[in-house]
mmCIF file of C-alpha atoms in Angstrom:
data_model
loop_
_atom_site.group_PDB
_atom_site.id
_atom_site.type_symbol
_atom_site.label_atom_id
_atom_site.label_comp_id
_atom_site.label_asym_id
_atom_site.label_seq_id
_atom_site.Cartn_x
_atom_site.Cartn_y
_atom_site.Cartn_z
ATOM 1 C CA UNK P 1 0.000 0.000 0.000
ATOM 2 C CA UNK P 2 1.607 3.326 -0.962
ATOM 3 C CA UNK P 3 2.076 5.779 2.117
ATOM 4 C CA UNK P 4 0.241 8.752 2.179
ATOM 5 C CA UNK P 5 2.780 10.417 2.117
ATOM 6 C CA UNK P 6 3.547 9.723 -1.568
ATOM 7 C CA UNK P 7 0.680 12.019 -2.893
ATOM 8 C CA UNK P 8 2.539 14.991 -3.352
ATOM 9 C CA UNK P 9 1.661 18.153 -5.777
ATOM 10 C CA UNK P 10 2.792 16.195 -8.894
ATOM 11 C CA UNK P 11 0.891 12.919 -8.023
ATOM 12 C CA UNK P 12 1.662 10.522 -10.455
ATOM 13 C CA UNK P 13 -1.150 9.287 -12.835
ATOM 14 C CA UNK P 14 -2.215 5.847 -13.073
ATOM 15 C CA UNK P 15 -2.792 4.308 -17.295
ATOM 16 C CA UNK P 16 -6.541 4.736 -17.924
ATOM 17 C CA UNK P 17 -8.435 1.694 -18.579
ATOM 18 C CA UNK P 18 -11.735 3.180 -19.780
ATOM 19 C CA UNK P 19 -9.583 5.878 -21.916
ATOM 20 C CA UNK P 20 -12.085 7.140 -24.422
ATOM 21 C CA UNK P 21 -15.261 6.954 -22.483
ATOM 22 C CA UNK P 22 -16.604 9.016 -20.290
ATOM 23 C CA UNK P 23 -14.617 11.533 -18.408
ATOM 24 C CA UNK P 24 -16.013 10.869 -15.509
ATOM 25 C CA UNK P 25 -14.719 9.650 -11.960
ATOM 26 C CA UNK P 26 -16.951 7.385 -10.411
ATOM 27 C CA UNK P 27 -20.204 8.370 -12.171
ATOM 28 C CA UNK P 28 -22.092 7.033 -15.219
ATOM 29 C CA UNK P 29 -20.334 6.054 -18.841
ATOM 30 C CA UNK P 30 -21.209 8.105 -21.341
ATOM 31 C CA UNK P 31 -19.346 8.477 -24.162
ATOM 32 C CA UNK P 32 -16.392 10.778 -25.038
ATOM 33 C CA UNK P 33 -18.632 12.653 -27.386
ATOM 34 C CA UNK P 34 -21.764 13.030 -25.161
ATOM 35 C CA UNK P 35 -19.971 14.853 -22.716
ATOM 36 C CA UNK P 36 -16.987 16.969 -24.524
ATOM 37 C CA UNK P 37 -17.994 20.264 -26.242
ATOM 38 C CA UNK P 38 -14.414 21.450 -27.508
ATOM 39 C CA UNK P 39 -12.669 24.624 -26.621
ATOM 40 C CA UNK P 40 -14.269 25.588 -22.898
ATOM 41 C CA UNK P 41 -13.111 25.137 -19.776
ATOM 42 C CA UNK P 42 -14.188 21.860 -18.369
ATOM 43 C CA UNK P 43 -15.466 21.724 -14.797
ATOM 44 C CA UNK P 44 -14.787 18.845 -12.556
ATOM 45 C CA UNK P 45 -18.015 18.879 -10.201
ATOM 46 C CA UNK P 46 -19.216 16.400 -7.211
ATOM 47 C CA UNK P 47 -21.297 13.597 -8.505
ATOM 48 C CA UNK P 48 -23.592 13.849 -5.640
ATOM 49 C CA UNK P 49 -24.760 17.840 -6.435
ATOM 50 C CA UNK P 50 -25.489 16.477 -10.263
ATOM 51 C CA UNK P 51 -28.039 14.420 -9.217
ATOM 52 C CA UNK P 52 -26.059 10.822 -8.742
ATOM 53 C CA UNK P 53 -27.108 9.317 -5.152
ATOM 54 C CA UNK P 54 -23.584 7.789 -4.399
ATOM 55 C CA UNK P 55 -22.972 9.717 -1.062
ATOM 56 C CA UNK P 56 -22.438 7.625 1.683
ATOM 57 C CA UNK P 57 -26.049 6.978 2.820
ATOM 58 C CA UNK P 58 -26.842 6.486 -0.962
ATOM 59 C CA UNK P 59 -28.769 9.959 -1.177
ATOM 60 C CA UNK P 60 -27.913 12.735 -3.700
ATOM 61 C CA UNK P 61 -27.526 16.450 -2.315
ATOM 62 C CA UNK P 62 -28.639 18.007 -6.424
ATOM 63 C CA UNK P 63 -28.127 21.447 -6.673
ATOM 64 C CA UNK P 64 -30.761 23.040 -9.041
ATOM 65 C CA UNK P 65 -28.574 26.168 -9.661
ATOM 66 C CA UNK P 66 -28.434 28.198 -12.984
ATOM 67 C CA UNK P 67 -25.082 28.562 -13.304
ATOM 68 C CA UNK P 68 -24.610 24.332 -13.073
ATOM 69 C CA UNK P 69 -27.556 24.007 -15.568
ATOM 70 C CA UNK P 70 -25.948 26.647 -17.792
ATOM 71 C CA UNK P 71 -22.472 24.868 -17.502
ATOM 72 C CA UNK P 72 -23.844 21.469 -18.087
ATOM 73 C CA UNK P 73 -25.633 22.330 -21.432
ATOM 74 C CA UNK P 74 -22.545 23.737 -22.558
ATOM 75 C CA UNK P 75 -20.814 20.771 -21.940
ATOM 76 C CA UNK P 76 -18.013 21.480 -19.444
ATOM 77 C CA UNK P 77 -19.066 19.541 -16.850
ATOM 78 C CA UNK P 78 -16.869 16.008 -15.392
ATOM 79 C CA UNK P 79 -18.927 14.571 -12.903
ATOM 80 C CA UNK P 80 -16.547 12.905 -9.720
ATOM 81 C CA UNK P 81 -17.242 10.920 -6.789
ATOM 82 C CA UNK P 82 -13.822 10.355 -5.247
ATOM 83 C CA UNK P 83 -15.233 7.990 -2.660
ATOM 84 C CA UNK P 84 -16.760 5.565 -5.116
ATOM 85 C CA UNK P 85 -13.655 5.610 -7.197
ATOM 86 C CA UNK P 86 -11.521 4.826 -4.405
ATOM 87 C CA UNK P 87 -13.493 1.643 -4.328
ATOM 88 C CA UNK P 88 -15.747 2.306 -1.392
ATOM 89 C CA UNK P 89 -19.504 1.209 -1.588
ATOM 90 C CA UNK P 90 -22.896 2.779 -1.638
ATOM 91 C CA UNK P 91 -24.085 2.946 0.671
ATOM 92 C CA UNK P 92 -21.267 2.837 3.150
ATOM 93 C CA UNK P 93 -20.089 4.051 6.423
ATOM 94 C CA UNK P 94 -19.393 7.626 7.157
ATOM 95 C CA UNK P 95 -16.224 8.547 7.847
ATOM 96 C CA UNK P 96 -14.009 11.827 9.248
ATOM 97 C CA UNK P 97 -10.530 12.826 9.047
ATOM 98 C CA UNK P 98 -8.549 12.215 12.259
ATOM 99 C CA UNK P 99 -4.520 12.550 13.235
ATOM 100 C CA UNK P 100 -2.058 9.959 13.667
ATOM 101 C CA UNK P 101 -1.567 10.221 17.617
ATOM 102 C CA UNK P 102 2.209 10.391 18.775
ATOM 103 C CA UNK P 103 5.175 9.130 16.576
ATOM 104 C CA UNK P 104 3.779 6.007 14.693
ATOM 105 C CA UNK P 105 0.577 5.796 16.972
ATOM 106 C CA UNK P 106 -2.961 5.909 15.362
ATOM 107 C CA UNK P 107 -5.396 8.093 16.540
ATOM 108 C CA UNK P 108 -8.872 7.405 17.285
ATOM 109 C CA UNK P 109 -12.306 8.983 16.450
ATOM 110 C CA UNK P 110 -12.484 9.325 20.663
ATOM 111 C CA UNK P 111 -9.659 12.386 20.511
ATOM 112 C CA UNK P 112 -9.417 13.118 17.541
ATOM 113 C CA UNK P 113 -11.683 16.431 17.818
ATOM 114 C CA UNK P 114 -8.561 17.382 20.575
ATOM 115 C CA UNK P 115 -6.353 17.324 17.894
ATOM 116 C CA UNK P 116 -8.121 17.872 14.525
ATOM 117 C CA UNK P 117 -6.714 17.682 11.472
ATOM 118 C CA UNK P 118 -7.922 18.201 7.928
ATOM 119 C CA UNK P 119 -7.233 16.186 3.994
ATOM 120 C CA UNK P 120 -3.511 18.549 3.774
ATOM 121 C CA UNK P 121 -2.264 16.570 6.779
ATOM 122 C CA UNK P 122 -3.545 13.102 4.690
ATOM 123 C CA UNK P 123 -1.530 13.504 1.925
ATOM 124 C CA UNK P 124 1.686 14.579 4.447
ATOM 125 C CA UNK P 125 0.788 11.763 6.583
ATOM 126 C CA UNK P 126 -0.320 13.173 9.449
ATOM 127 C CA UNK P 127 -3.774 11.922 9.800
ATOM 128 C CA UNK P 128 -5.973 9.372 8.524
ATOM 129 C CA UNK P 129 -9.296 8.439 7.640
ATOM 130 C CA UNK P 130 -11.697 6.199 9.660
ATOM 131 C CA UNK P 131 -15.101 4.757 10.057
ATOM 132 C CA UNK P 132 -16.623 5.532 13.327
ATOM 133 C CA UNK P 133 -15.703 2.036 14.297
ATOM 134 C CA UNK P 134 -12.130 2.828 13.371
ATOM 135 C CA UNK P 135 -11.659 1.049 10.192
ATOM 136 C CA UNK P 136 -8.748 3.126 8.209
ATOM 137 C CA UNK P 137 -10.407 3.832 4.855
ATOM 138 C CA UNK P 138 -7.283 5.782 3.885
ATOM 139 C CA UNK P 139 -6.164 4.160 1.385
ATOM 140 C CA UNK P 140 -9.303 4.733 -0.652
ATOM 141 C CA UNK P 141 -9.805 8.231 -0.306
ATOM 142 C CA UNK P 142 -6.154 9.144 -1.350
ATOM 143 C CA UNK P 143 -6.763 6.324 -4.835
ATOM 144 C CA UNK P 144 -9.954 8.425 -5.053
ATOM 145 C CA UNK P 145 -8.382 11.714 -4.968
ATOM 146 C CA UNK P 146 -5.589 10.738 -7.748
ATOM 147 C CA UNK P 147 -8.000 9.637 -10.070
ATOM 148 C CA UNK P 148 -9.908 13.000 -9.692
ATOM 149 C CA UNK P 149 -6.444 14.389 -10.443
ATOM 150 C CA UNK P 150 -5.998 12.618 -13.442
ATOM 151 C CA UNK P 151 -9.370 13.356 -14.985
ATOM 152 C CA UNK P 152 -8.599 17.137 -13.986
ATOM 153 C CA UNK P 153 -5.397 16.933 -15.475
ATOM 154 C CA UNK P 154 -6.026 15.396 -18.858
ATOM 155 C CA UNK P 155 -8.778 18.029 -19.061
ATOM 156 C CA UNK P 156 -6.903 20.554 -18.139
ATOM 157 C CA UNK P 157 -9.295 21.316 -15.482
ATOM 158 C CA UNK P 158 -8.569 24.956 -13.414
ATOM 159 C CA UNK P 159 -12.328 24.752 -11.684
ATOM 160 C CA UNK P 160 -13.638 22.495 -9.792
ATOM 161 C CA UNK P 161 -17.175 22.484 -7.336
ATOM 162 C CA UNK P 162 -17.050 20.007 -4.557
ATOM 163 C CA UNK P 163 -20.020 19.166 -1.708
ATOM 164 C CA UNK P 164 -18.913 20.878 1.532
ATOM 165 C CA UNK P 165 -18.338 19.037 4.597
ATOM 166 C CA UNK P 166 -17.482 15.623 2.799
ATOM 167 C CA UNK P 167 -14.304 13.916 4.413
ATOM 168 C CA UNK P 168 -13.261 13.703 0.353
ATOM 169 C CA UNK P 169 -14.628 17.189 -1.100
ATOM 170 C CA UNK P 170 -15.120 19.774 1.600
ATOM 171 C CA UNK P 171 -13.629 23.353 0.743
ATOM 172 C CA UNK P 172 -14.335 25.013 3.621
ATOM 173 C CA UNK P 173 -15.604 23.304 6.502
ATOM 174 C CA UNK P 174 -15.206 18.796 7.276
ATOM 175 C CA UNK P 175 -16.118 17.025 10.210
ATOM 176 C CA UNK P 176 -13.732 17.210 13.076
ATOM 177 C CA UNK P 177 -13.198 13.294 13.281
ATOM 178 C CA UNK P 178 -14.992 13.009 16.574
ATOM 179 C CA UNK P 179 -18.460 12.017 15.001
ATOM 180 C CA UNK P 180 -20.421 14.380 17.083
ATOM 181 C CA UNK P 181 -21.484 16.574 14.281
ATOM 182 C CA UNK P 182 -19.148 19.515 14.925
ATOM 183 C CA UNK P 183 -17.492 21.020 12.124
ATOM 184 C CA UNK P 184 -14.312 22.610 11.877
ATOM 185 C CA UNK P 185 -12.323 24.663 8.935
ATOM 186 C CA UNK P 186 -10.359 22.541 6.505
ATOM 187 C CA UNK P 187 -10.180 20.512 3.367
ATOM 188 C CA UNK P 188 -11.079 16.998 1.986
ATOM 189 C CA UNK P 189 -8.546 15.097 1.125
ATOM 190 C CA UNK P 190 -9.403 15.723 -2.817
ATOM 191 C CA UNK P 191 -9.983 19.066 -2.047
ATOM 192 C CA UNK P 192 -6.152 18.949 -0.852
ATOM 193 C CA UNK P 193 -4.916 17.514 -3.724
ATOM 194 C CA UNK P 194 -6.449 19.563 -6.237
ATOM 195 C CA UNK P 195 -5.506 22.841 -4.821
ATOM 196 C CA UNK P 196 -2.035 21.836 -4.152
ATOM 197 C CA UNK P 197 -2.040 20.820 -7.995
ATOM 198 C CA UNK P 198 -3.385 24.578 -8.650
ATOM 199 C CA UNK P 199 -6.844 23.491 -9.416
ATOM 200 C CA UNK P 200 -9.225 26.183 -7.325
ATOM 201 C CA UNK P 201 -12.085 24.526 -5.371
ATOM 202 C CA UNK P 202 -15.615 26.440 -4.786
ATOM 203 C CA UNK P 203 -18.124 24.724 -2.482
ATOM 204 C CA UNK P 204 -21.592 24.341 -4.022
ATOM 205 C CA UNK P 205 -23.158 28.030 -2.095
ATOM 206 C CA UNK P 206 -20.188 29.763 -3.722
ATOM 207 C CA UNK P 207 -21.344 29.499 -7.581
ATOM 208 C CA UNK P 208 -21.584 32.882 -8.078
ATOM 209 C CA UNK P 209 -18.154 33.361 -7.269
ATOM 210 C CA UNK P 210 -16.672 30.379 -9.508
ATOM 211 C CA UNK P 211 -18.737 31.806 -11.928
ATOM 212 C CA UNK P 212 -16.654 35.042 -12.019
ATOM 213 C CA UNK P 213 -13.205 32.862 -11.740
ATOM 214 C CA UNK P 214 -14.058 31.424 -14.916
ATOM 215 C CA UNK P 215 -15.169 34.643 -16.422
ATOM 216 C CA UNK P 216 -11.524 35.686 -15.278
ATOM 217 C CA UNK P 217 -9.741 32.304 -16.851
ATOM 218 C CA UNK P 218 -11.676 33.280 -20.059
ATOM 219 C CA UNK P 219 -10.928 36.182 -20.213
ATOM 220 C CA UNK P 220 -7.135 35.473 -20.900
ATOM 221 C CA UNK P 221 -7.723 32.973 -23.762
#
């Protein structure tokens, strides 16, 4: 299993078995052509605010905004659901971001809220992952988070609109690995990966204000 510690800003891809299909991470398979409209900036957005129930209690959170219908009829939308790609089920358990307690200790979900810690200190190695019954589902969200990458990256992706609060896509706020329902500041591990790869994250009440971004981008081709 490769440490966490190996996802660093140039995150190697992985080959692409489903090259020429969809360019989507862990959503449906439609085809190259259904989904490409040449020229625009693509848009890498959460599968679960399209519409796609693959969140962890197998519900969808869709977002009815203008600005994703406009986007989506003019094709620049790649749908992602890190989690699912990672390998994880739907439904599944839930699960928050917690540190690594001492020098080579593992935390637990009991103190982790103590000590919180957020999807940057994932991809150091500094925290973890885990079910509420402590199962370490690492592994899967960091594989999930690559493969967003990679889509991102062949698509030349510099947008991307993520759920808030998920352990994978928050922007914003997560969970602070105590499973008590208190929040904290901080990124998903995605989140992490794509802003340390220079890919800007907005959370799903801050449309208006990717909107402008990619008015800016534009702007400059």
């Amino acid at each position: 299993m490769r440490s966490a510690k190996s996802w660093h800003r140039n995150a190697p891809t992985r080959p692409n078995p489903s090259a020429g299909r969809s360019p989507q991470v862990g959503g449906s398979t439609r085809t190259h052509h259904e989904d490409y409209c040449g020229g625009v900036e693509r848009i890498l957005v959460s599968a679960c605010l399209l519409g796609r129930p693959v969140r962890y209690d197998g519900t969808a959170k869709r977002s009815d905004d203008e600005i994703l219908a406009r986007w989506r009829a003019e094709g620049r939308l790649l749908s992602c659901c890190p989690e699912v790609s990672g390998g994880l089920p739907v439904p599944r358990p839930a699960a928050e971001i917690s540190p690594v307690s001492g020098p080579g200790g593992a935390g637990s979900p009991a103190d982790a809220g103590r000590t919180a810690a957020d999807g940057t200190a994932v991809l150091d190695g500094t925290a973890r992952v885990r079910t509420a019954d402590g199962i370490d589902v690492t592994a899967s969200f960091t594989q999930g988070a690559a493969e967003a990458l990679e889509v991102a990256q062949r698509y030349a992706v510099r947008i991307a609109v993520l759920k808030e609060g998920s352990p994978s896509c928050g922007s914003g706020r997560i969970y602070d690995g105590g499973f008590t329902g208190t929040s904290m500041p901080g990124f998903g591990v995605t989140t992490a990966l794509l802003e340390r790869n220079g890919i800007r994250v907005f959370n799903e009440d801050q449309l208006d204000a990717a909107a402008a971004y990619l008015d800016e981008l534009e702007s400059h081709h």
